[in-house]
Amino acid sequence: MSAEVIPFPQTPEAPQPDLRTALGEVLREERREQERTLADVAESAAVSLPYLSEVERGRKDVSADLLGAIAAALELDVPTVLERTARRLRTSAGVQRGVRMQLLAA
């Protein structure tokens, strides 16, 4: 009697969030924590509301000057925004590695 070998299905690796996505999430999270509207922050940062919305959704790149203006509108400094973004990227990468390890051990 021979045992049938059933191949282990390959699971696609979840894509890591990119810098734009993580940065946008950090900005949106801070804005919501402050209970401010997109319109309010956009006006304070002197940027159009649609553009700020696209930045928050990770669909638009942001220049250093614009990031500075948005951060200032949120009463943050750029290094704080970048630290939070880096933390989010590291956490996401760690979680994904943990999921892969768990799947392999199952």
Coordinates of C-alpha atoms in Angstrom, one line a residue:
M1 CA 0.0 0.0 0.0
S2 CA 1.5 3.3 -1.0
A3 CA 0.7 6.6 0.5
E4 CA -0.5 9.4 -1.7
V5 CA 1.5 12.6 -1.5
I6 CA -0.7 15.6 -1.4
P7 CA 1.2 18.8 -2.1
F8 CA 0.9 21.6 0.4
P9 CA -0.9 24.5 -1.2
Q10 CA 1.2 27.6 -1.7
T11 CA -0.3 30.6 -0.1
P12 CA 0.5 33.9 -1.7
E13 CA 2.6 36.2 0.6
A14 CA 0.6 39.2 1.6
P15 CA 2.1 42.3 0.2
Q16 CA 3.8 44.6 2.7
P17 CA 2.3 48.0 3.0
D18 CA 4.3 50.4 1.1
L19 CA 5.6 53.7 2.5
R20 CA 2.8 55.7 0.9
T21 CA 0.1 53.5 2.5
A22 CA 1.7 53.5 5.9
L23 CA 2.3 57.2 5.9
G24 CA -1.3 57.9 4.8
E25 CA -2.6 55.6 7.6
V26 CA -0.5 57.5 10.2
L27 CA -1.8 60.9 9.0
R28 CA -5.4 59.7 8.8
E29 CA -5.1 58.1 12.3
E30 CA -3.8 61.3 13.8
R31 CA -6.4 63.5 12.1
R32 CA -9.2 61.2 13.4
E33 CA -7.7 61.1 16.9
Q34 CA -7.9 64.9 16.9
E35 CA -11.5 64.7 15.6
R36 CA -10.7 66.9 12.7
T37 CA -12.1 66.8 9.2
L38 CA -10.2 66.5 6.0
A39 CA -11.4 70.0 5.1
D40 CA -10.0 71.5 8.3
V41 CA -6.6 69.9 7.9
A42 CA -6.4 70.5 4.2
E43 CA -7.1 74.2 4.8
S44 CA -4.6 74.4 7.6
A45 CA -1.9 72.7 5.4
A46 CA -2.9 74.8 2.3
V47 CA -3.5 71.7 0.2
S48 CA -6.6 70.7 -1.7
L49 CA -9.0 68.4 0.1
P50 CA -9.0 65.8 -2.7
Y51 CA -5.2 65.7 -2.7
L52 CA -5.0 65.2 1.1
S53 CA -7.6 62.4 0.8
E54 CA -5.5 60.7 -1.8
V55 CA -2.4 61.0 0.4
E56 CA -4.3 59.5 3.4
R57 CA -5.3 56.6 1.2
G58 CA -1.8 56.0 0.0
R59 CA -2.6 56.8 -3.6
K60 CA -0.4 60.0 -3.9
D61 CA 3.2 60.6 -3.1
V62 CA 3.9 63.6 -0.8
S63 CA 6.8 66.0 -1.1
A64 CA 8.9 66.8 1.9
D65 CA 7.4 70.3 1.9
L66 CA 3.9 69.0 1.7
L67 CA 4.6 66.5 4.5
G68 CA 5.9 69.3 6.6
A69 CA 2.7 71.4 6.0
I70 CA 0.4 68.4 6.8
A71 CA 2.4 67.5 9.9
A72 CA 2.3 71.1 11.1
A73 CA -1.4 71.3 10.5
L74 CA -1.7 68.2 12.7
E75 CA 0.6 69.9 15.3
L76 CA 3.2 67.2 14.7
D77 CA 6.8 67.4 13.6
V78 CA 8.0 65.5 10.6
P79 CA 10.3 63.2 12.5
T80 CA 7.4 62.0 14.7
V81 CA 5.3 61.3 11.6
L82 CA 8.2 59.3 10.0
E83 CA 8.9 57.4 13.3
R84 CA 5.3 56.3 13.5
T85 CA 5.3 55.4 9.8
A86 CA 8.5 53.3 10.3
R87 CA 7.0 51.6 13.3
R88 CA 3.9 50.7 11.3
L89 CA 6.0 49.2 8.5
R90 CA 8.2 47.2 11.0
T91 CA 5.1 45.9 12.9
S92 CA 3.4 44.9 9.6
A93 CA 6.5 43.1 8.4
G94 CA 6.8 41.3 11.8
V95 CA 3.2 40.2 11.8
Q96 CA 3.5 38.8 8.3
R97 CA 6.6 36.8 9.3
G98 CA 4.7 35.5 12.3
V99 CA 1.8 34.4 10.1
R100 CA 4.2 32.5 7.8
M101 CA 5.9 30.8 10.7
Q102 CA 2.5 29.8 12.2
L103 CA 1.4 28.4 8.9
L104 CA 4.6 26.3 8.6
A105 CA 4.2 25.0 12.1
A106 CA 0.6 24.0 11.7

